[in-house]
Amino acid sequence: MSTSSRGACLADFGHDVVCVDILEERIRGLERGEIPFYEPGLDSLVTKNVRDERLRFTTSLAEGMRNAQVVFIAVQTPQSSSGEADLTYVMEVGKQIGALLDDYKVICTKSTVPVGTARRLAKVIRDAQKKPVDFDMASNPEFLREGSSIEDFMRPDRVVIGTEAAPAEHLMREIYRPLFLLDTPIVHCPRIETAELIKYACNSFLATKISFINQVASLAEKVGADITQVAKAMGLDRRIGGKFLHAGLGFGGSCFPKDTQALVRIGEEHGEPISIVAAAIEVNAGLPARAFAKARKLVGDPRGKVVALLGLSFKPNTDDIRQAGSLELTRLLLEAGATVRAHDPVAMPGFRKVYPDLQYCKNAYETCEGADLAVLVTEWNQYRQLDLNHLGEIMRGKAFLDCRNVYNDERLTEYGFAYACFGRPRVRDGEVVS
Ligand code: UGA
């Protein structure tokens, strides 16, 4: 989630918020209410809070920090080539904060950072101080999903605050006071490392849940079971819960792939391998190839075939394509000699930068025109009710690969399509046929 989203939400809580970014162009755009990425509802929240003078934007850290009681560090922590989080930006901003500190403030990390970072950062800040001013560290990980980050911020399941100092705990609780009305549990961790580990544990657990169901989905195909029913029944057990049990193309995005790798690295560094998460990463990495194998089974050798990809973003309601399964699937299809046509409601500009030569289309139907195979890659709502009759008429072949289990075999067969999905084998006269 971006600084502007968090800033707008905190301002909406009634706080005075100044968002700082080094990119002049981005800041000027935000002042005009222009959001540099797609996030439902964010533009109106920014506009409203700017108008009400609770939200400002600047490129000057000094100005941003002037009257602040809490400074949130939310810079990016990209993944380094060895899998761990790259803390260059975090530490650099720490130095600048240290040099500017002239009264007591809480310095709080919001970016997902390896366990132990807040303590290291405190030293960086202290070393950069021009005069000895008191400050406290806090860690306040967040659990927001792209595409629904505002709702997640405003109605969180819990708020985690790691800090060892009473004044910092008090200030952080004050920030989240509006959530008391919703009875939101606040988990205060007197060891800051606990808060840092919670974030990795949550993301890695959810990612593992997805890989678990994907692996069971492969087995379901072999034994003739239906994974959607397996997942539903599992989810009805309140100890398991129904969320994050959708089988398909697996997890992508800027968080799960990065955080799972980082947790594995942290474990290795401390001589405590987190092998279960390493296995989840491996399962996930194999899913685009599984989708490709299913495509091959539907249409044979992809050479000379036209494939229509519906959805490119790593999930619906975002233009983010980072680590999206669509990237690897496209690579495999192109390598095998297929012609790829594609559509996504918002992610095409980003995808075009990686694959400039695909045939990008206006909508699902244009994409499927003349195609041998339609592949539902991302479950955007607009692909959920396709006119299958029309689709059958405009396509060259009638094959449909459903990477998100949105449709079902009975329905697609009724319209004359060869259909494949994940974890729901085709059954004819009580026998599994594929
Ligand atoms: C994730 C977490 O859900 C947030 O709690 C966390 O704050 C965020 O990372 C972060 O660390 O910033 P996000 O990456 O936006 O949020 O997306 P999710 O909705 O969690 O989906 C992640 C991926 O898993 C997507 O590719 C989605 O298609 C896939 N997924 C999700 C499945 O394949 N199956 C499921 O059942 C659920």
Tab-separated table of C-alpha atoms and ligand atoms in Angstrom:
chain	number	residue	atom	x	y	z
A	1	MET	CA	0.000	0.000	0.000
A	2	SER	CA	1.264	3.444	-0.794
A	3	THR	CA	2.044	6.348	1.480
A	4	SER	CA	-0.827	8.291	-0.061
A	5	SER	CA	-3.363	5.564	0.860
A	6	ARG	CA	-2.167	5.318	4.457
A	7	GLY	CA	-1.927	9.091	4.706
A	8	ALA	CA	-5.449	9.582	3.406
A	9	CYS	CA	-6.843	6.972	5.821
A	10	LEU	CA	-5.016	8.448	8.830
A	11	ALA	CA	-6.232	11.914	7.823
A	12	ASP	CA	-9.750	10.518	7.609
A	13	PHE	CA	-9.352	9.384	11.231
A	14	GLY	CA	-9.055	13.122	11.969
A	15	HIS	CA	-5.270	13.438	12.248
A	16	ASP	CA	-3.113	16.055	10.557
A	17	VAL	CA	-1.039	14.154	8.054
A	18	VAL	CA	1.839	15.209	5.839
A	19	CYS	CA	2.965	12.675	3.225
A	20	VAL	CA	6.565	12.951	2.070
A	21	ASP	CA	7.937	11.497	-1.154
A	22	ILE	CA	11.115	12.297	-3.031
A	23	LEU	CA	9.345	12.342	-6.402
A	24	GLU	CA	8.332	15.941	-7.107
A	25	GLU	CA	6.079	14.903	-9.982
A	26	ARG	CA	4.177	12.413	-7.809
A	27	ILE	CA	3.669	14.974	-5.051
A	28	ARG	CA	2.382	17.649	-7.455
A	29	GLY	CA	0.003	15.075	-8.955
A	30	LEU	CA	-1.309	14.024	-5.534
A	31	GLU	CA	-1.956	17.659	-4.662
A	32	ARG	CA	-4.216	17.746	-7.702
A	33	GLY	CA	-5.906	14.519	-6.534
A	34	GLU	CA	-4.171	12.368	-9.163
A	35	ILE	CA	-3.375	8.907	-7.814
A	36	PRO	CA	-0.370	7.297	-9.541
A	37	PHE	CA	-1.867	3.768	-9.426
A	38	TYR	CA	-5.269	2.106	-9.385
A	39	GLU	CA	-6.898	1.755	-5.957
A	40	PRO	CA	-10.692	1.904	-5.690
A	41	GLY	CA	-11.969	4.853	-3.627
A	42	LEU	CA	-8.579	6.400	-2.971
A	43	ASP	CA	-8.932	9.465	-5.201
A	44	SER	CA	-12.071	10.684	-3.457
A	45	LEU	CA	-10.563	10.033	-0.003
A	46	VAL	CA	-7.461	12.055	-0.925
A	47	THR	CA	-9.506	14.884	-2.445
A	48	LYS	CA	-11.800	15.077	0.583
A	49	ASN	CA	-8.992	15.177	3.146
A	50	VAL	CA	-6.896	17.656	1.138
A	51	ARG	CA	-9.948	19.919	0.900
A	52	ASP	CA	-10.517	19.627	4.651
A	53	GLU	CA	-6.849	20.542	5.195
A	54	ARG	CA	-5.946	17.424	7.141
A	55	LEU	CA	-3.784	15.996	4.365
A	56	ARG	CA	-0.784	17.629	2.707
A	57	PHE	CA	1.988	16.454	0.415
A	58	THR	CA	5.579	17.595	0.238
A	59	THR	CA	8.989	16.559	-1.022
A	60	SER	CA	10.644	18.073	2.050
A	61	LEU	CA	11.214	15.660	4.932
A	62	ALA	CA	12.034	18.623	7.191
A	63	GLU	CA	8.622	20.124	6.479
A	64	GLY	CA	6.903	16.793	6.934
A	65	MET	CA	8.564	16.215	10.289
A	66	ARG	CA	8.170	19.766	11.635
A	67	ASN	CA	5.267	19.274	14.048
A	68	ALA	CA	4.929	15.535	13.804
A	69	GLN	CA	4.554	13.376	16.891
A	70	VAL	CA	4.864	10.161	14.941
A	71	VAL	CA	6.922	9.599	11.798
A	72	PHE	CA	5.891	6.524	9.802
A	73	ILE	CA	8.512	5.031	7.530
A	74	ALA	CA	6.705	3.436	4.613
A	75	VAL	CA	9.376	3.384	1.920
A	76	GLN	CA	9.692	0.354	-0.291
A	77	THR	CA	11.732	-2.668	0.737
A	78	PRO	CA	12.425	-4.393	-2.579
A	79	GLN	CA	13.633	-7.947	-2.701
A	80	SER	CA	17.384	-8.285	-3.155
A	81	SER	CA	18.761	-10.919	-5.536
A	82	SER	CA	19.349	-13.301	-2.614
A	83	GLY	CA	15.714	-13.131	-1.481
A	84	GLU	CA	16.030	-10.917	1.569
A	85	ALA	CA	14.447	-7.465	1.898
A	86	ASP	CA	16.703	-4.662	0.692
A	87	LEU	CA	16.806	-2.068	3.478
A	88	THR	CA	18.805	0.605	1.653
A	89	TYR	CA	15.858	3.025	1.458
A	90	VAL	CA	14.753	2.402	5.038
A	91	MET	CA	18.229	3.043	6.446
A	92	GLU	CA	18.753	6.085	4.208
A	93	VAL	CA	15.547	7.692	5.424
A	94	GLY	CA	16.581	6.767	8.993
A	95	LYS	CA	19.768	8.799	8.577
A	96	GLN	CA	17.816	11.778	7.303
A	97	ILE	CA	15.315	11.523	10.166
A	98	GLY	CA	18.164	11.360	12.686
A	99	ALA	CA	19.765	14.485	11.254
A	100	LEU	CA	16.473	16.404	11.398
A	101	LEU	CA	15.246	15.270	14.818
A	102	ASP	CA	14.836	18.240	17.142
A	103	ASP	CA	12.122	17.144	19.573
A	104	TYR	CA	10.676	13.869	20.897
A	105	LYS	CA	9.052	11.741	18.212
A	106	VAL	CA	8.023	8.154	17.714
A	107	ILE	CA	9.688	6.655	14.668
A	108	CYS	CA	7.515	3.859	13.384
A	109	THR	CA	8.200	1.331	10.643
A	110	LYS	CA	5.227	0.459	8.441
A	111	SER	CA	7.120	-1.143	5.591
A	112	THR	CA	7.489	-4.897	5.980
A	113	VAL	CA	11.009	-5.195	7.359
A	114	PRO	CA	13.068	-8.156	8.588
A	115	VAL	CA	12.967	-8.958	12.265
A	116	GLY	CA	15.505	-6.786	14.071
A	117	THR	CA	15.261	-3.820	11.673
A	118	ALA	CA	13.698	-1.366	14.151
A	119	ARG	CA	16.550	-1.962	16.556
A	120	ARG	CA	19.145	-1.474	13.791
A	121	LEU	CA	17.309	1.589	12.577
A	122	ALA	CA	17.359	3.133	16.058
A	123	LYS	CA	21.150	2.967	15.960
A	124	VAL	CA	21.279	4.531	12.484
A	125	ILE	CA	19.024	7.374	13.691
A	126	ARG	CA	21.047	7.876	16.869
A	127	ASP	CA	24.330	7.961	14.928
A	128	ALA	CA	22.934	10.584	12.542
A	129	GLN	CA	21.659	12.923	15.271
A	130	LYS	CA	23.176	16.364	15.383
A	131	LYS	CA	22.038	16.868	18.966
A	132	PRO	CA	20.883	14.262	21.481
A	133	VAL	CA	17.087	14.291	21.292
A	134	ASP	CA	14.939	11.545	22.766
A	135	PHE	CA	12.963	9.306	20.414
A	136	ASP	CA	11.297	5.907	20.570
A	137	MET	CA	10.918	3.203	17.969
A	138	ALA	CA	7.706	1.408	17.085
A	139	SER	CA	6.653	-1.191	14.552
A	140	ASN	CA	3.119	-1.046	13.206
A	141	PRO	CA	2.769	-3.667	10.472
A	142	GLU	CA	-0.328	-3.520	8.354
A	143	PHE	CA	-2.476	-6.153	6.746
A	144	LEU	CA	-4.015	-4.286	3.836
A	145	ARG	CA	-4.779	-5.881	0.529
A	146	GLU	CA	-4.329	-4.067	-2.747
A	147	GLY	CA	-7.683	-3.238	-4.238
A	148	SER	CA	-9.402	-3.078	-0.846
A	149	SER	CA	-6.782	-1.254	1.171
A	150	ILE	CA	-9.060	1.543	2.335
A	151	GLU	CA	-11.689	-0.803	3.707
A	152	ASP	CA	-8.939	-2.926	5.307
A	153	PHE	CA	-7.394	0.154	6.929
A	154	MET	CA	-10.710	1.480	8.204
A	155	ARG	CA	-11.975	-1.903	9.434
A	156	PRO	CA	-8.973	-3.999	10.373
A	157	ASP	CA	-9.257	-7.344	12.173
A	158	ARG	CA	-6.629	-6.071	14.584
A	159	VAL	CA	-3.935	-3.435	14.998
A	160	VAL	CA	-0.442	-4.563	15.941
A	161	ILE	CA	1.796	-2.133	17.772
A	162	GLY	CA	5.302	-3.141	18.749
A	163	THR	CA	7.069	-0.750	21.064
A	164	GLU	CA	9.007	-0.968	24.267
A	165	ALA	CA	8.325	2.579	25.463
A	166	ALA	CA	5.181	3.667	27.303
A	167	PRO	CA	4.926	7.155	25.671
A	168	ALA	CA	5.219	5.569	22.234
A	169	GLU	CA	2.558	2.983	23.054
A	170	HIS	CA	0.288	5.768	24.262
A	171	LEU	CA	0.759	7.836	21.079
A	172	MET	CA	0.234	4.854	18.804
A	173	ARG	CA	-2.950	3.871	20.627
A	174	GLU	CA	-4.155	7.467	20.213
A	175	ILE	CA	-3.649	7.249	16.464
A	176	TYR	CA	-5.918	4.239	16.261
A	177	ARG	CA	-8.448	5.546	18.813
A	178	PRO	CA	-11.215	5.923	16.152
A	179	LEU	CA	-11.177	2.131	15.808
A	180	PHE	CA	-12.235	1.688	19.437
A	181	LEU	CA	-15.768	2.302	18.210
A	182	LEU	CA	-15.487	-0.888	16.183
A	183	ASP	CA	-13.988	-2.795	19.112
A	184	THR	CA	-10.865	-3.451	17.051
A	185	PRO	CA	-8.401	-5.468	19.122
A	186	ILE	CA	-5.062	-3.731	19.624
A	187	VAL	CA	-2.204	-6.167	20.090
A	188	HIS	CA	0.583	-4.395	21.899
A	189	CYS	CA	3.925	-6.177	21.707
A	190	PRO	CA	6.453	-5.053	24.296
A	191	ARG	CA	9.175	-6.684	22.194
A	192	ILE	CA	9.354	-4.871	18.869
A	193	GLU	CA	10.665	-8.027	17.173
A	194	THR	CA	7.321	-9.698	17.902
A	195	ALA	CA	5.445	-7.141	15.792
A	196	GLU	CA	7.987	-7.501	13.002
A	197	LEU	CA	7.651	-11.289	12.977
A	198	ILE	CA	3.829	-11.169	13.072
A	199	LYS	CA	3.729	-9.582	9.625
A	200	TYR	CA	5.919	-12.262	8.013
A	201	ALA	CA	4.091	-15.031	9.852
A	202	CYS	CA	0.688	-13.792	8.623
A	203	ASN	CA	1.645	-13.374	4.981
A	204	SER	CA	3.561	-16.641	4.910
A	205	PHE	CA	0.719	-18.511	6.583
A	206	LEU	CA	-1.807	-17.201	4.046
A	207	ALA	CA	0.541	-18.021	1.166
A	208	THR	CA	1.034	-21.513	2.592
A	209	LYS	CA	-2.722	-21.927	2.850
A	210	ILE	CA	-2.999	-21.137	-0.876
A	211	SER	CA	-0.204	-23.543	-1.800
A	212	PHE	CA	-1.757	-26.214	0.391
A	213	ILE	CA	-5.078	-26.012	-1.410
A	214	ASN	CA	-3.327	-25.913	-4.779
A	215	GLN	CA	-1.442	-29.078	-4.004
A	216	VAL	CA	-4.589	-30.818	-2.768
A	217	ALA	CA	-6.287	-29.551	-5.970
A	218	SER	CA	-3.756	-31.508	-8.061
A	219	LEU	CA	-4.533	-34.602	-6.041
A	220	ALA	CA	-8.269	-33.940	-6.404
A	221	GLU	CA	-7.862	-34.073	-10.177
A	222	LYS	CA	-6.219	-37.480	-9.916
A	223	VAL	CA	-8.684	-39.033	-7.481
A	224	GLY	CA	-11.790	-37.479	-9.006
A	225	ALA	CA	-12.685	-35.096	-6.168
A	226	ASP	CA	-13.932	-31.518	-6.424
A	227	ILE	CA	-11.549	-29.063	-4.762
A	228	THR	CA	-14.151	-26.306	-4.391
A	229	GLN	CA	-16.250	-28.601	-2.212
A	230	VAL	CA	-13.198	-29.798	-0.305
A	231	ALA	CA	-12.232	-26.170	0.364
A	232	LYS	CA	-15.761	-25.202	1.325
A	233	ALA	CA	-16.087	-28.009	3.838
A	234	MET	CA	-12.621	-27.296	5.221
A	235	GLY	CA	-13.475	-23.621	5.562
A	236	LEU	CA	-16.644	-24.315	7.508
A	237	ASP	CA	-14.428	-25.576	10.302
A	238	ARG	CA	-13.919	-22.336	12.179
A	239	ARG	CA	-10.436	-23.405	13.172
A	240	ILE	CA	-9.491	-23.386	9.485
A	241	GLY	CA	-11.657	-20.601	8.025
A	242	GLY	CA	-12.858	-20.337	4.442
A	243	LYS	CA	-10.604	-17.552	3.170
A	244	PHE	CA	-7.513	-18.114	1.028
A	245	LEU	CA	-8.565	-21.577	-0.018
A	246	HIS	CA	-9.174	-20.813	-3.687
A	247	ALA	CA	-7.181	-23.069	-5.957
A	248	GLY	CA	-5.868	-21.771	-9.263
A	249	LEU	CA	-2.887	-19.931	-10.614
A	250	GLY	CA	-1.524	-19.241	-7.142
A	251	PHE	CA	-0.296	-16.132	-5.395
A	252	GLY	CA	1.480	-13.179	-6.954
A	253	GLY	CA	1.804	-9.502	-6.150
A	254	SER	CA	4.328	-7.469	-4.275
A	255	CYS	CA	3.812	-9.075	-0.859
A	256	PHE	CA	3.404	-12.852	-0.636
A	257	PRO	CA	6.231	-13.766	-3.041
A	258	LYS	CA	8.611	-11.299	-1.383
A	259	ASP	CA	7.634	-11.948	2.226
A	260	THR	CA	7.691	-15.737	1.959
A	261	GLN	CA	11.211	-15.584	0.494
A	262	ALA	CA	12.281	-13.135	3.184
A	263	LEU	CA	10.956	-15.360	5.997
A	264	VAL	CA	12.835	-18.322	4.563
A	265	ARG	CA	16.001	-16.193	4.504
A	266	ILE	CA	15.463	-14.957	8.066
A	267	GLY	CA	15.038	-18.575	9.186
A	268	GLU	CA	18.227	-19.629	7.398
A	269	GLU	CA	20.175	-16.772	8.938
A	270	HIS	CA	19.132	-17.888	12.399
A	271	GLY	CA	19.677	-21.581	11.749
A	272	GLU	CA	15.928	-22.289	11.989
A	273	PRO	CA	14.765	-23.327	8.510
A	274	ILE	CA	11.130	-22.506	7.770
A	275	SER	CA	10.859	-25.420	5.374
A	276	ILE	CA	7.075	-25.360	5.216
A	277	VAL	CA	7.169	-21.895	3.652
A	278	ALA	CA	9.979	-22.921	1.304
A	279	ALA	CA	7.689	-25.732	0.107
A	280	ALA	CA	4.811	-23.272	-0.370
A	281	ILE	CA	7.039	-21.117	-2.591
A	282	GLU	CA	8.025	-24.135	-4.654
A	283	VAL	CA	4.429	-25.284	-5.161
A	284	ASN	CA	3.415	-21.777	-6.207
A	285	ALA	CA	6.278	-21.423	-8.678
A	286	GLY	CA	5.067	-24.520	-10.542
A	287	LEU	CA	1.504	-23.303	-11.155
A	288	PRO	CA	1.953	-21.311	-14.405
A	289	ALA	CA	3.579	-24.419	-15.887
A	290	ARG	CA	0.572	-26.455	-14.739
A	291	ALA	CA	-1.713	-23.971	-16.473
A	292	PHE	CA	0.433	-24.227	-19.602
A	293	ALA	CA	0.221	-28.031	-19.519
A	294	LYS	CA	-3.568	-27.757	-19.278
A	295	ALA	CA	-3.574	-25.377	-22.259
A	296	ARG	CA	-1.553	-27.916	-24.252
A	297	LYS	CA	-3.986	-30.638	-23.337
A	298	LEU	CA	-6.897	-28.516	-24.561
A	299	VAL	CA	-5.474	-27.336	-27.891
A	300	GLY	CA	-2.436	-29.515	-28.581
A	301	ASP	CA	0.839	-27.972	-29.752
A	302	PRO	CA	0.532	-24.194	-29.113
A	303	ARG	CA	2.601	-23.346	-32.227
A	304	GLY	CA	0.428	-21.307	-34.563
A	305	LYS	CA	-2.446	-21.242	-32.085
A	306	VAL	CA	-4.080	-18.008	-30.933
A	307	VAL	CA	-4.529	-17.716	-27.169
A	308	ALA	CA	-6.720	-15.055	-25.531
A	309	LEU	CA	-5.708	-14.060	-21.999
A	310	LEU	CA	-8.470	-12.502	-19.909
A	311	GLY	CA	-6.921	-10.629	-16.981
A	312	LEU	CA	-3.264	-9.850	-16.430
A	313	SER	CA	-3.019	-8.307	-12.954
A	314	PHE	CA	-2.004	-10.573	-10.058
A	315	LYS	CA	-5.575	-10.324	-8.767
A	316	PRO	CA	-8.701	-8.274	-9.583
A	317	ASN	CA	-9.135	-4.575	-8.719
A	318	THR	CA	-5.507	-3.643	-9.146
A	319	ASP	CA	-3.208	-2.731	-12.023
A	320	ASP	CA	-0.300	-4.455	-10.284
A	321	ILE	CA	1.350	-7.183	-12.355
A	322	ARG	CA	4.309	-7.840	-10.078
A	323	GLN	CA	4.934	-11.585	-9.820
A	324	ALA	CA	1.596	-12.204	-11.547
A	325	GLY	CA	1.120	-15.749	-12.865
A	326	SER	CA	0.163	-14.149	-16.205
A	327	LEU	CA	3.809	-13.154	-16.792
A	328	GLU	CA	5.210	-16.681	-16.724
A	329	LEU	CA	2.205	-18.152	-18.523
A	330	THR	CA	2.671	-15.618	-21.327
A	331	ARG	CA	6.362	-16.448	-21.525
A	332	LEU	CA	5.622	-20.163	-21.847
A	333	LEU	CA	2.961	-19.590	-24.508
A	334	LEU	CA	5.166	-17.292	-26.590
A	335	GLU	CA	8.130	-19.636	-26.267
A	336	ALA	CA	5.941	-22.446	-27.555
A	337	GLY	CA	5.023	-20.395	-30.620
A	338	ALA	CA	1.493	-19.240	-29.697
A	339	THR	CA	0.093	-15.833	-30.666
A	340	VAL	CA	-1.113	-14.127	-27.501
A	341	ARG	CA	-3.981	-11.647	-27.384
A	342	ALA	CA	-4.761	-10.038	-24.051
A	343	HIS	CA	-7.122	-7.834	-22.115
A	344	ASP	CA	-7.202	-6.432	-18.594
A	345	PRO	CA	-9.402	-3.568	-17.368
A	346	VAL	CA	-6.435	-1.626	-15.945
A	347	ALA	CA	-3.190	-3.617	-16.095
A	348	MET	CA	-2.440	-3.473	-19.837
A	349	PRO	CA	-0.097	-0.440	-19.760
A	350	GLY	CA	2.151	-2.176	-17.220
A	351	PHE	CA	2.045	-5.504	-19.059
A	352	ARG	CA	2.836	-3.817	-22.356
A	353	LYS	CA	6.145	-2.655	-20.887
A	354	VAL	CA	7.140	-6.297	-20.329
A	355	TYR	CA	5.491	-7.738	-23.442
A	356	PRO	CA	5.196	-4.927	-25.996
A	357	ASP	CA	4.292	-7.245	-28.866
A	358	LEU	CA	1.138	-8.955	-27.624
A	359	GLN	CA	-2.148	-8.057	-29.279
A	360	TYR	CA	-3.831	-5.894	-26.638
A	361	CYS	CA	-7.602	-5.632	-27.003
A	362	LYS	CA	-10.515	-3.426	-25.944
A	363	ASN	CA	-12.555	-6.045	-24.131
A	364	ALA	CA	-12.957	-9.772	-23.509
A	365	TYR	CA	-14.832	-10.422	-26.738
A	366	GLU	CA	-12.370	-8.604	-28.986
A	367	THR	CA	-9.596	-10.597	-27.278
A	368	CYS	CA	-11.311	-13.895	-28.002
A	369	GLU	CA	-12.017	-13.135	-31.669
A	370	GLY	CA	-10.362	-15.817	-33.771
A	371	ALA	CA	-8.745	-17.432	-30.722
A	372	ASP	CA	-8.273	-21.169	-30.335
A	373	LEU	CA	-8.202	-20.942	-26.571
A	374	ALA	CA	-9.580	-18.470	-24.027
A	375	VAL	CA	-7.754	-18.384	-20.690
A	376	LEU	CA	-9.396	-16.728	-17.707
A	377	VAL	CA	-6.298	-15.609	-15.806
A	378	THR	CA	-7.607	-13.016	-13.333
A	379	GLU	CA	-11.140	-13.212	-11.964
A	380	TRP	CA	-12.249	-9.633	-12.689
A	381	ASN	CA	-16.039	-9.358	-12.264
A	382	GLN	CA	-16.492	-8.489	-15.927
A	383	TYR	CA	-15.231	-11.938	-16.951
A	384	ARG	CA	-17.613	-13.780	-14.643
A	385	GLN	CA	-20.701	-13.541	-16.862
A	386	LEU	CA	-19.333	-13.908	-20.362
A	387	ASP	CA	-21.876	-14.549	-23.114
A	388	LEU	CA	-20.701	-18.071	-23.894
A	389	ASN	CA	-22.881	-18.351	-26.966
A	390	HIS	CA	-21.276	-15.277	-28.483
A	391	LEU	CA	-17.824	-16.425	-27.377
A	392	GLY	CA	-18.338	-19.730	-29.163
A	393	GLU	CA	-19.328	-17.890	-32.351
A	394	ILE	CA	-16.365	-15.545	-32.488
A	395	MET	CA	-13.620	-17.970	-31.449
A	396	ARG	CA	-11.799	-20.167	-33.990
A	397	GLY	CA	-11.646	-23.070	-31.563
A	398	LYS	CA	-13.853	-23.739	-28.576
A	399	ALA	CA	-11.537	-24.279	-25.660
A	400	PHE	CA	-11.611	-22.542	-22.297
A	401	LEU	CA	-8.983	-22.711	-19.548
A	402	ASP	CA	-10.295	-21.341	-16.277
A	403	CYS	CA	-7.362	-20.533	-13.991
A	404	ARG	CA	-9.614	-19.267	-11.173
A	405	ASN	CA	-12.418	-21.848	-11.158
A	406	VAL	CA	-15.058	-19.247	-12.017
A	407	TYR	CA	-17.040	-21.411	-14.482
A	408	ASN	CA	-17.778	-25.116	-14.490
A	409	ASP	CA	-17.519	-28.007	-16.838
A	410	GLU	CA	-21.277	-28.651	-17.169
A	411	ARG	CA	-21.962	-25.106	-18.298
A	412	LEU	CA	-19.055	-24.862	-20.711
A	413	THR	CA	-19.791	-28.298	-22.176
A	414	GLU	CA	-23.381	-27.223	-22.749
A	415	TYR	CA	-22.021	-24.448	-24.980
A	416	GLY	CA	-19.720	-26.860	-26.771
A	417	PHE	CA	-16.442	-25.862	-25.156
A	418	ALA	CA	-13.599	-28.105	-24.072
A	419	TYR	CA	-13.016	-26.898	-20.530
A	420	ALA	CA	-10.250	-27.230	-17.940
A	421	CYS	CA	-9.808	-25.692	-14.517
A	422	PHE	CA	-7.878	-26.445	-11.312
A	423	GLY	CA	-8.889	-29.281	-8.996
A	424	ARG	CA	-12.230	-30.167	-10.565
A	425	PRO	CA	-11.826	-33.133	-12.897
A	426	ARG	CA	-14.244	-33.792	-15.760
A	427	VAL	CA	-16.635	-36.552	-14.873
A	428	ARG	CA	-18.720	-38.391	-17.492
A	429	ASP	CA	-21.192	-41.090	-16.448
A	430	GLY	CA	-19.596	-41.201	-13.034
A	431	GLU	CA	-16.086	-41.717	-14.474
A	432	VAL	CA	-13.223	-39.227	-14.342
A	433	VAL	CA	-12.299	-38.511	-17.944
A	434	SER	CA	-9.477	-35.993	-17.493
B	1	UGA	C1	-1.516	-9.474	0.991
B	1	UGA	C2	-2.239	-9.778	2.318
B	1	UGA	O1	-3.499	-10.397	2.051
B	1	UGA	C3	-2.467	-8.505	3.121
B	1	UGA	O2	-3.026	-8.844	4.393
B	1	UGA	C4	-1.098	-7.826	3.348
B	1	UGA	O3	-1.234	-6.603	4.057
B	1	UGA	C5	-0.478	-7.521	1.997
B	1	UGA	O4	-0.310	-8.762	1.276
B	1	UGA	C6	0.856	-6.844	2.242
B	1	UGA	O5	1.748	-7.478	2.818
B	1	UGA	O6	0.983	-5.647	1.960
B	1	UGA	P1	-2.259	-8.568	-1.427
B	1	UGA	O7	-0.886	-8.965	-1.870
B	1	UGA	O8	-2.774	-7.224	-1.792
B	1	UGA	O9	-2.381	-8.670	0.185
B	1	UGA	O10	-3.278	-9.614	-2.069
B	1	UGA	P2	-4.160	-10.856	-1.577
B	1	UGA	O11	-5.584	-10.513	-1.706
B	1	UGA	O12	-3.696	-11.379	-0.286
B	1	UGA	O13	-3.815	-11.918	-2.725
B	1	UGA	C7	-2.481	-12.376	-2.937
B	1	UGA	C8	-2.444	-13.393	-4.046
B	1	UGA	O14	-2.983	-14.622	-3.618
B	1	UGA	C9	-3.202	-13.022	-5.323
B	1	UGA	O15	-2.423	-13.349	-6.436
B	1	UGA	C10	-4.451	-13.874	-5.266
B	1	UGA	O16	-4.959	-14.171	-6.539
B	1	UGA	C11	-3.907	-15.108	-4.581
B	1	UGA	N1	-4.942	-15.892	-3.873
B	1	UGA	C12	-5.604	-15.348	-2.820
B	1	UGA	C13	-5.219	-17.187	-4.287
B	1	UGA	O17	-4.596	-17.703	-5.248
B	1	UGA	N2	-6.134	-17.916	-3.605
B	1	UGA	C14	-6.818	-17.412	-2.540
B	1	UGA	O18	-7.647	-18.137	-1.968
B	1	UGA	C15	-6.548	-16.097	-2.142
